[in-house]
XYZ file of C-alpha atoms in Angstrom:
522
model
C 68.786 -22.110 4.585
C 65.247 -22.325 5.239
C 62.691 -22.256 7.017
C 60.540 -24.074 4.617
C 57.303 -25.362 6.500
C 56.189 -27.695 4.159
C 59.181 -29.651 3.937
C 59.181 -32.750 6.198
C 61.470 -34.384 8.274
C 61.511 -38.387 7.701
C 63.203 -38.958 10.779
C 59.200 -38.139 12.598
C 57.516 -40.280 9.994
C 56.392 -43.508 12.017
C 58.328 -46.978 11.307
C 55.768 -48.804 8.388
C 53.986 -45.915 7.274
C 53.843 -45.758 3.057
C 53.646 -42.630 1.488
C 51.686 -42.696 -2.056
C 53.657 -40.430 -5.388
C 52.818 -40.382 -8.503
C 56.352 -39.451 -9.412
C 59.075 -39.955 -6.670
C 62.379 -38.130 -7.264
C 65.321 -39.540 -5.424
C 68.224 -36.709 -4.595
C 67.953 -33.127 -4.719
C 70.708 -32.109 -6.750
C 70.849 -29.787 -10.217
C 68.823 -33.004 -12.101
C 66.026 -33.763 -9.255
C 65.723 -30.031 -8.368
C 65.116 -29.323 -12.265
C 62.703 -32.197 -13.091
C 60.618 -31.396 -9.537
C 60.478 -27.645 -10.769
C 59.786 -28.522 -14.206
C 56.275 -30.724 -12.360
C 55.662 -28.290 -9.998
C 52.271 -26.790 -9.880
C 50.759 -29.940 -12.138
C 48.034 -32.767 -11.466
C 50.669 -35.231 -10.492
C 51.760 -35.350 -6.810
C 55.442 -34.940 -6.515
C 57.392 -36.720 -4.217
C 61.247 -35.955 -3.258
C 63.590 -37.953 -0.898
C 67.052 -36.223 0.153
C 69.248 -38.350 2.078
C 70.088 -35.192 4.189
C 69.159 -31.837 5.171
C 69.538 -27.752 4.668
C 72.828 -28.173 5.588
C 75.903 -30.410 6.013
C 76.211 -33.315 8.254
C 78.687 -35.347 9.671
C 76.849 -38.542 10.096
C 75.171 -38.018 6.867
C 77.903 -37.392 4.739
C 79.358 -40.329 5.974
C 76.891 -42.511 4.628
C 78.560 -41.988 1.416
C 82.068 -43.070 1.947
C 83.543 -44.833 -0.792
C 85.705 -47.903 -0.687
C 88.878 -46.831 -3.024
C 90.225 -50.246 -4.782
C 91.823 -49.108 -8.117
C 93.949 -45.573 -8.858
C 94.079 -43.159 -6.337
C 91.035 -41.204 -5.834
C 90.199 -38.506 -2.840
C 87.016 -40.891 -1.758
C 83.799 -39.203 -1.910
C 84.792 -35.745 -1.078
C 82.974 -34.351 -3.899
C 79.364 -35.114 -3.000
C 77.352 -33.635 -0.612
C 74.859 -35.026 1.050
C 72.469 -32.287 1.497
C 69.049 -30.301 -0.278
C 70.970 -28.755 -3.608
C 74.009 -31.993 -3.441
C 77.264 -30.762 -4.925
C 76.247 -27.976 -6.439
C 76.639 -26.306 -2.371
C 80.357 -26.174 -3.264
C 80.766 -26.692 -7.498
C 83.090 -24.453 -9.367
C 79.877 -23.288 -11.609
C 81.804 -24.413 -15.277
C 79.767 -25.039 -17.826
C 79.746 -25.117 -22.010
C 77.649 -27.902 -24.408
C 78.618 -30.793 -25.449
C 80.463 -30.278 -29.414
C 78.351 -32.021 -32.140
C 81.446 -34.284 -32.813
C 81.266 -36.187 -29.347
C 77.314 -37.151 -30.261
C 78.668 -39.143 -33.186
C 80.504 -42.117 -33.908
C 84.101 -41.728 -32.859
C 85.379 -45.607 -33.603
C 89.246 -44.363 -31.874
C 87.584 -43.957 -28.744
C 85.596 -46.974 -28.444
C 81.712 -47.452 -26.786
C 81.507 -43.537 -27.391
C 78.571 -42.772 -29.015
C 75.345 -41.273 -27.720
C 71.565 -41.957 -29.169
C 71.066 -38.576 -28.928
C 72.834 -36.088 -30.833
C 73.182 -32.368 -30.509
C 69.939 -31.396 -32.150
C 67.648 -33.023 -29.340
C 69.329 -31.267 -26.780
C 70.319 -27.875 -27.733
C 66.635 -26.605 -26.861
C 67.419 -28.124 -23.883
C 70.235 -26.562 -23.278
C 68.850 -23.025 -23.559
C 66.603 -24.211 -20.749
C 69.284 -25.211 -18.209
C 71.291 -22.314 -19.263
C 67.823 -20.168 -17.265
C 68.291 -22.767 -14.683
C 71.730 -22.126 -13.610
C 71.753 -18.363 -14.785
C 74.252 -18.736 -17.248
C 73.125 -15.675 -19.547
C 72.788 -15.963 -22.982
C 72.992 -19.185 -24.816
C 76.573 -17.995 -26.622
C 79.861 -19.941 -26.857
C 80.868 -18.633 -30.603
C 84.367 -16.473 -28.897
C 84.380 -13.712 -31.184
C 80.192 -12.806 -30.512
C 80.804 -14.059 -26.746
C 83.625 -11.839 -26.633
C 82.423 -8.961 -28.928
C 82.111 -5.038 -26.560
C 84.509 -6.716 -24.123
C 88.218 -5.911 -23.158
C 89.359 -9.658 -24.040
C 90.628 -11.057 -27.477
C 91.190 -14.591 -29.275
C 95.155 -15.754 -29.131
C 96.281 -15.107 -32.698
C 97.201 -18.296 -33.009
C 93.870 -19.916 -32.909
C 92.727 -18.702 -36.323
C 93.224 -21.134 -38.659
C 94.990 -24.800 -37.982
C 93.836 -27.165 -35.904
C 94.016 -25.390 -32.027
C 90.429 -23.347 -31.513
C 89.295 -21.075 -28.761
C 86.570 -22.634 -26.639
C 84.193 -20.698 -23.605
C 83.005 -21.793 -20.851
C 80.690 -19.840 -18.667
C 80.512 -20.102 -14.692
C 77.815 -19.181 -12.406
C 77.760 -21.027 -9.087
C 74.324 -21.407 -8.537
C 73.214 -23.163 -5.700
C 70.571 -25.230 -6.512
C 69.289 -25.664 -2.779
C 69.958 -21.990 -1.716
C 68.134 -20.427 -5.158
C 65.072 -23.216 -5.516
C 63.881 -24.396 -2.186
C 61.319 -21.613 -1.910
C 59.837 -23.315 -5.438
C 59.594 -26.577 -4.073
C 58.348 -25.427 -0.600
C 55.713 -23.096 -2.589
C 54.445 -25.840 -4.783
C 51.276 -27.527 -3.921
C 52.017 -30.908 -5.267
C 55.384 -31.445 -4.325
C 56.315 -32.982 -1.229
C 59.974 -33.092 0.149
C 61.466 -35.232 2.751
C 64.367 -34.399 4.349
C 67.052 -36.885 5.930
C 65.010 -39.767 4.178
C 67.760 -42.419 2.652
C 66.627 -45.335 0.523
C 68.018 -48.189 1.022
C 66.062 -50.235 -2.192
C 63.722 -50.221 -4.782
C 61.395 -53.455 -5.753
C 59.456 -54.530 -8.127
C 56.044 -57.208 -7.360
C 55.477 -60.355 -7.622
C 54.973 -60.006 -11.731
C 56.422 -57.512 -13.997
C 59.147 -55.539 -14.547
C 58.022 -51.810 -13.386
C 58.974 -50.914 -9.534
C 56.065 -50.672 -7.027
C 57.905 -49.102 -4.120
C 61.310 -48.028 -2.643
C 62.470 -48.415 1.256
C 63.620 -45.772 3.022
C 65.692 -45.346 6.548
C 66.852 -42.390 8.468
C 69.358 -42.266 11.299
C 66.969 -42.090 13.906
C 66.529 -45.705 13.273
C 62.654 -45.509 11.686
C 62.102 -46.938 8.164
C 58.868 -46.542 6.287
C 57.668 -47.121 2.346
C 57.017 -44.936 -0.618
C 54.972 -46.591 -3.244
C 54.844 -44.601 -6.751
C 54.045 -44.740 -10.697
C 57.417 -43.634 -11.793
C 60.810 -42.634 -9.965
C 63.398 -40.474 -11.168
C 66.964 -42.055 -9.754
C 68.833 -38.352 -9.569
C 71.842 -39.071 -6.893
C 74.725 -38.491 -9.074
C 77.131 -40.613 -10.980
C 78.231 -42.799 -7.990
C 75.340 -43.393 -6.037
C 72.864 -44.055 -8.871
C 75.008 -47.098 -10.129
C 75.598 -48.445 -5.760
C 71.781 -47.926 -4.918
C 70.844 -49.979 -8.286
C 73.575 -52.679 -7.242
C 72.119 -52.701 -3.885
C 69.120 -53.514 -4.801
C 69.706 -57.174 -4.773
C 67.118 -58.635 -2.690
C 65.026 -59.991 -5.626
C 67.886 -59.788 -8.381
C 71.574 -60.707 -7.418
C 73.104 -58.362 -9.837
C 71.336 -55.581 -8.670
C 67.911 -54.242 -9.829
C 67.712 -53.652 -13.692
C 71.142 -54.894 -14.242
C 70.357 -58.350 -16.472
C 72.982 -56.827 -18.953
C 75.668 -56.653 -15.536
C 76.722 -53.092 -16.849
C 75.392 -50.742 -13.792
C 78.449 -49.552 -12.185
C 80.696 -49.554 -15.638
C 82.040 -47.077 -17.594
C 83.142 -45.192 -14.950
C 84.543 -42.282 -16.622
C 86.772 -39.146 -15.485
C 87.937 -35.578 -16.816
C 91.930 -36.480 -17.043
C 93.678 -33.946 -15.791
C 97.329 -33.354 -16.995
C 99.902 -30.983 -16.208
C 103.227 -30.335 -17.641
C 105.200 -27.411 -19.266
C 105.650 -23.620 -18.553
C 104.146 -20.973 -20.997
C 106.433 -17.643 -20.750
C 104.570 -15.725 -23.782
C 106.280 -13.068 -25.836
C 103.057 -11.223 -27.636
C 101.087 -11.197 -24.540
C 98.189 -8.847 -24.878
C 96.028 -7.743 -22.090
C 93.213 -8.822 -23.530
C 94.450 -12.543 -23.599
C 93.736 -12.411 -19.401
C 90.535 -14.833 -20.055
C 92.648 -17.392 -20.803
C 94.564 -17.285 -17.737
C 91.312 -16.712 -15.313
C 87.449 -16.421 -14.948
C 86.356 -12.728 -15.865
C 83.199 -11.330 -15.406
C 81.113 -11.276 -18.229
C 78.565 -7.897 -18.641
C 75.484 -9.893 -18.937
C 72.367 -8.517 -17.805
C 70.224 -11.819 -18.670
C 72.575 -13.534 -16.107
C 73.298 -13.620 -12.879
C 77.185 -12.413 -12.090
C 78.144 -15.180 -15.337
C 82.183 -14.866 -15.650
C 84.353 -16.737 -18.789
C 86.988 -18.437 -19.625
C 88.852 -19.386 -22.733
C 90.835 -22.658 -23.267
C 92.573 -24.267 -26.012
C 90.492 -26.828 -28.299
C 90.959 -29.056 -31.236
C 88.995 -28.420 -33.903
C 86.432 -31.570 -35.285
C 88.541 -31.703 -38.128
C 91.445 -31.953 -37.013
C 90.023 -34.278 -33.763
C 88.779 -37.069 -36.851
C 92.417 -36.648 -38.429
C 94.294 -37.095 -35.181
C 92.046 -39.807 -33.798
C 92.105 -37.863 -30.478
C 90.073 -37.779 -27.621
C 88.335 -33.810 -27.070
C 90.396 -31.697 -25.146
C 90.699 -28.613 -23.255
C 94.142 -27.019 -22.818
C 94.262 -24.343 -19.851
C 96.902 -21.934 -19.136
C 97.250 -21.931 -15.228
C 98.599 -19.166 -13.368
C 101.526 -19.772 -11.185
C 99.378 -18.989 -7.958
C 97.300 -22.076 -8.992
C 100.430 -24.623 -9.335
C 101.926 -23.500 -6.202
C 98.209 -25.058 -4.780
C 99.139 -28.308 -7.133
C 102.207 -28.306 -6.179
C 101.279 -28.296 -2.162
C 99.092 -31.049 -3.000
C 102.018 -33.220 -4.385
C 103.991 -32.290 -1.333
C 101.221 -33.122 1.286
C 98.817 -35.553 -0.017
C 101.061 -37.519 -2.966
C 98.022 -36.745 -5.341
C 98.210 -33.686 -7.496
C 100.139 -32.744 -10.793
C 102.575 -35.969 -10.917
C 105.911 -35.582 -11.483
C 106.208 -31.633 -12.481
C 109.494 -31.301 -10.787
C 111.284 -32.769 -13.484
C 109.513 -30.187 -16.286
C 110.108 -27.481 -14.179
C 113.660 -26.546 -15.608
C 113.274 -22.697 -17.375
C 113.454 -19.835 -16.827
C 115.089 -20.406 -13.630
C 114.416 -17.551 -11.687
C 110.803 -18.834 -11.758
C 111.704 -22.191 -11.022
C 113.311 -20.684 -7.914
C 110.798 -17.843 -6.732
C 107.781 -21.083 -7.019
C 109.929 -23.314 -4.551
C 111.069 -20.023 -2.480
C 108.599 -18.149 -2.089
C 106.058 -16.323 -4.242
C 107.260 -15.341 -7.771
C 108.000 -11.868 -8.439
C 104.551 -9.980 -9.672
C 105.987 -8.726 -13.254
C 106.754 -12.686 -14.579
C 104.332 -13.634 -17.150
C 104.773 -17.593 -16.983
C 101.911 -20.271 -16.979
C 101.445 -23.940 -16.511
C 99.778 -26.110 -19.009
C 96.815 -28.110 -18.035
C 94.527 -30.305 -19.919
C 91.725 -32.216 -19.478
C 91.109 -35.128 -21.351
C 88.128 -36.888 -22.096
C 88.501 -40.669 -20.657
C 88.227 -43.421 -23.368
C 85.154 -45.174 -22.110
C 86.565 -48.469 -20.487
C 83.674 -51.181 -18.636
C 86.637 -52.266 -16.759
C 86.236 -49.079 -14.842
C 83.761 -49.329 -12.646
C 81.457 -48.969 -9.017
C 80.716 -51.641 -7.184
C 79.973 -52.962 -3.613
C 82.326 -52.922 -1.018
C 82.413 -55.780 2.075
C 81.674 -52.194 4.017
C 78.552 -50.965 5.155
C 77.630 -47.663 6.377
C 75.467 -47.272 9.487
C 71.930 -47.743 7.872
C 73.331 -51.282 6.693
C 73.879 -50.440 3.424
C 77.078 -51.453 1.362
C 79.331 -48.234 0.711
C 80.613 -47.991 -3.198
C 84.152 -49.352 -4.153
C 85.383 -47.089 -6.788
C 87.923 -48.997 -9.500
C 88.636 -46.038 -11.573
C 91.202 -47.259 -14.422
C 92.982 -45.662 -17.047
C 94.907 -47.205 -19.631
C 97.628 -46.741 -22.501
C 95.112 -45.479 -24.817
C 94.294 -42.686 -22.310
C 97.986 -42.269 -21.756
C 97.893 -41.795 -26.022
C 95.355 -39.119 -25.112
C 97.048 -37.135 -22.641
C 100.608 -37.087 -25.089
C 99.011 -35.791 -27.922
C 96.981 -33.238 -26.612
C 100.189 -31.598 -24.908
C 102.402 -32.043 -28.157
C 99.658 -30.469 -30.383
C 99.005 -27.734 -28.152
C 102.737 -27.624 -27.661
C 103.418 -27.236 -31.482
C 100.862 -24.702 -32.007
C 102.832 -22.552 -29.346
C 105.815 -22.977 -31.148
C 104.874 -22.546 -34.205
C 102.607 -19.364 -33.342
C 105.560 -17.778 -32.126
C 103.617 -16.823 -28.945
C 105.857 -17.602 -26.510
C 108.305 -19.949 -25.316
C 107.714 -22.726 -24.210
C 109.188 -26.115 -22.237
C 107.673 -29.729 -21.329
C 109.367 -32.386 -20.390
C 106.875 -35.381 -21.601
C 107.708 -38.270 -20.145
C 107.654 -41.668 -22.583
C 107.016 -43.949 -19.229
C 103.071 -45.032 -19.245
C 103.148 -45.358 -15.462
C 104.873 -41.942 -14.769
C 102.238 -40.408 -16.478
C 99.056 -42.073 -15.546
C 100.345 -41.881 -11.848
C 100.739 -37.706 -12.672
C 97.142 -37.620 -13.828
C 94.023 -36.527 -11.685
C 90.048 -36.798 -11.896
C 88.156 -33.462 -11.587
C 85.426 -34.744 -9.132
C 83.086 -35.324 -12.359
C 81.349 -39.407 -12.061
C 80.625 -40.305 -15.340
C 79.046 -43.172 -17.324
C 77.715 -45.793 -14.484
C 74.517 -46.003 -16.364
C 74.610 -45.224 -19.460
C 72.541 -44.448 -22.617
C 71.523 -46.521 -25.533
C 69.589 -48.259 -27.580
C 70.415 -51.511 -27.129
C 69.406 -53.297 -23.783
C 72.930 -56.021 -23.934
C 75.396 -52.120 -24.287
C 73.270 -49.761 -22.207
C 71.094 -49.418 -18.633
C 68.585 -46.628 -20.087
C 66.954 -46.026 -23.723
C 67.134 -42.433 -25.123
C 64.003 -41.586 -22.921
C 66.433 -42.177 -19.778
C 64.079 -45.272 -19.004
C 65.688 -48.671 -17.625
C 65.813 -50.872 -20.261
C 64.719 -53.474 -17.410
C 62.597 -51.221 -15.363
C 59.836 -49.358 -17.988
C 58.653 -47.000 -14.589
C 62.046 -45.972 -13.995
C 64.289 -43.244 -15.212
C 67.703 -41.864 -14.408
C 69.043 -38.432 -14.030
C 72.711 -37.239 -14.161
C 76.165 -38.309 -15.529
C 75.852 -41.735 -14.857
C 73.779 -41.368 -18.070
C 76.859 -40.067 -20.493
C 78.566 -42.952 -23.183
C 81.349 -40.511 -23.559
C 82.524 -36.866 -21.792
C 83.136 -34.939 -24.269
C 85.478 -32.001 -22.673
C 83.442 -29.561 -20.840
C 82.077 -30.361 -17.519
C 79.045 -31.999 -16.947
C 76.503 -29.835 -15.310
C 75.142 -28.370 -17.837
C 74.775 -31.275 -20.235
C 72.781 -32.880 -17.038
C 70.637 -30.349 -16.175
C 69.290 -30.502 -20.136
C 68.418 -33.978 -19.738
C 67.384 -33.609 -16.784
C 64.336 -30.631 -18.101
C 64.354 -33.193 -21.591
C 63.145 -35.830 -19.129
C 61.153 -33.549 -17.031
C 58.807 -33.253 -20.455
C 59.003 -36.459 -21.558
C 57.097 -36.911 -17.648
C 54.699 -34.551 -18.721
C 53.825 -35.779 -21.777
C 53.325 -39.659 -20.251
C 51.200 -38.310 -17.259
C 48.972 -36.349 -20.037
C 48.469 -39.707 -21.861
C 47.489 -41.336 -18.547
C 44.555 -38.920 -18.410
């Protein structure tokens, strides 16, 4: 990547030296590369700090190692540490947010946003351009009108629907770095880490942030507003490490930065051999490219839904139900085997037809067996007991590394039962295929089968109420009226796509609301 001339590297910039902003963005992933982009080109300078480089780095990406103190969690593997953050290596899934997760879902708790679907669907179209998503269509039967792939049967009528999603990979650093370096008023500073934000000696609003590098300098950026963009983790441990004037952490009066940390629960159990299989029904069982010529190489897949109806009646959490290809578990399976951490306890499910069974632990199954795994993902009942903190550790600038106590309890195991036994029962009753699970009744069994999906949810999250939240519906600190958040740490509840999308439309909803507030300040 690169070479981008106008993009500096903080490890030059003398130790004491403060850099004026009118708006400093903190990370350079898909929310501070969309807000920068959106105030490119403006009256305000523009000023961005990435904790790394154009490309990976060791020592850098060890800065964000994560202290692991509740369920088993692969660390911070997930985020990179570098201009574009994890979208260098993100799968590229994406679909909106139903209308029913918006609104008040008492079974599942502190769920509800202060948004709703309304505010952000024009929003959405936007990030859909970001990412190059195509056009703004999830309905199945227009997004799969003129193509070779059909709806299951099945999902017509009763409760189990057909959902999209849409995947482009699009590599935030890769396709927008020529923007930023373009753009007059914005300023980007690579390998720059900071280390705190403070307020003055009266007031509420932050004056200025500190910053390190690995070269050992340290200097000052002083600014009107900042935008806190460095994903769903690290927003909540910079905010908690920000405890030289406020012991809790800065903004957090209320204690909640770092709680709610949610998950995608991931499930698998039960083998799918269908009976009316069509050829058409192969987006269900993998991406396929999507002829789109307002996107960029966009692909699809279908999964399994509830619909609201029948997610009110059932008092579920959303869900989406994939049918995996046997290639995939083999992968799952390995990851049982090797690391302990995978798809739980799928040996025991695993009991027809046999001569799969067999050709999985053997050797590759033969290439005429239509059989699938079940998978589902399952939106996490929002729990404060979950949570980021600090750990006793520090990382080499000094800082304290995040201990992650992700938690799950029976209510999630609730979750993760009924969404296989309805999607189960629909199967059956469809006639579509056969099919076997093995659900086990023992809460730890399951819980210690399920798995995250790399997607850090809820650490700060929207409200309206300063005592239950950490931002308003602007994305503002309740505590901090100059400072705004950007990401997933901002979500009450998850809803069951994944969260790129959804963040990238706040992220260009906040990116006006900037626009509007530097137009009032003349």
């Amino acid at each position: 990547m690169g070479p981008f001339d106008r993009f500096a590297d903080a490890r030059t910039i003398e130790t004491g030296t403060t850099i004026d902003a009118d708006v400093c963005i903190i990370g350079t992933g898909a929310a501070g590369i969309t807000i920068a982009r959106a105030l490119a080109n403006g009256p305000q300078k523009v000023v961005m700090l990435e904790t790394g480089g154009l490309n990976y780095d060791a020592a850098v990406a060890a800065l964000g190692d994560i202290d692991v103190i509740g369920r088993p969690y692969p660390g911070g593997a997930s985020r990179l540490r570098y201009l574009g953050g994890s979208t260098n290596h993100w799968g590229g899934q994406c679909a909106p947010l139903d209308p029913i997760v918006f609104g008040p879902r008492p079974w599942m708790g502190d769920a509800e946003w202060p948004v709703d679907y309304a505010d952000l669907e024009p929003y959405y179209r936007a990030a859909h351009k970001v990412i190059g998503l195509g056009e703004y269509e999830y309905e199945p039967a227009e997004v799969l009108k003129n193509t070779p792939f059909a709806v299951m049967d099945f999902t017509d009528g009763g409760p189990v629907r057909t959902s999209i999603s849409r995947y482009h990979r699009q590599r935030f650093g890769l396709a927008y770095a020529a923007d930023l370096n373009a753009a007059p008023n914005v300023f980007v500073y690579l390998y720059a880490t900071v280390t705190s934000f403070y307020r003055g000696d009266t007031g509420d609003a932050a004056t200025h942030v500190t910053v390190a590098t690995l070269a050992g300098n340290s200097f000052t950026v002083r600014a009107t507003r900042f935008v806190l963009a460095t994903g769903g983790i690290e927003n909540a441990r910079l905010l908690l490490d920000s405890n030289g004037q406020q012991a809790a952490g800065f903004g957090n009066g209320s204690g909640l930065v770092g709680r709610y940390f949610m998950e995608h629960v991931a499930y698998a159990n039960g083998v799918v051999v269908p009976k009316n299989f069509k050829p058409g029904f192969d987006v269900y069982f993998d991406e396929q490219r999507l002829d789109d010529p307002t996107g960029d190489d966009v692909r699809i897949r279908a999964h399994l839904t509830l619909s609201p109806e029948a997610t009110r009646a059932l008092e579920v959490p959303r869900f989406r139900a994939e049918l995996r290809r046997y290639s995939e578990l083999r992968l799952a399976l390995k990851h049982v085997r090797d690391f302990n951490f995978g798809f739980g306890d799928v040996w025991d499910v695993m009991q027809e037809p046999g001569a799969i069974w067999d050709a999985l632990v053997n050797g590759e199954p033969p290439p005429d067996v239509g059989a699938f795994i079940l998978a589902n993902y399952v939106e996490q009942i929002p729990n404060p007991a979950s949570r980021i903190t600090l750990s006793s550790t520090r990382n080499a600038l000094g800082q304290h590394i995040a201990a992650m106590d992700w938690r799950l309890t029976r209510a999630d195991e609730d979750g993760i039962k009924l969404a296989h036994r309805v999607i189960a029962h629909e199967i059956g009753r469809s006639d579509f295929g056969r099919f076997r699970y093995d659900m086990l009744e023992d809460e730890d069994a399951i819980l210690d089968g399920a798995y995250g999906g790399f997607h850090h949810m809820g650490t700060t999250r929207m409200g309206t109420d300063p005592k239950a939240s950490v931002v308003d519906t602007d994305c503002r600190m309740h505590e901090a009226p100059n400072v705004y958040i950007a990401g997933s740490s901002l979500y009450p509840s998850a809803g069951w796509p994944n969260p790129t999308l959804t963040l990238v439309a706040l992220a260009a909803r906040l990116a006006d609301h900037l626009k509007e507030e530097v137009a009032r300040d003349g």
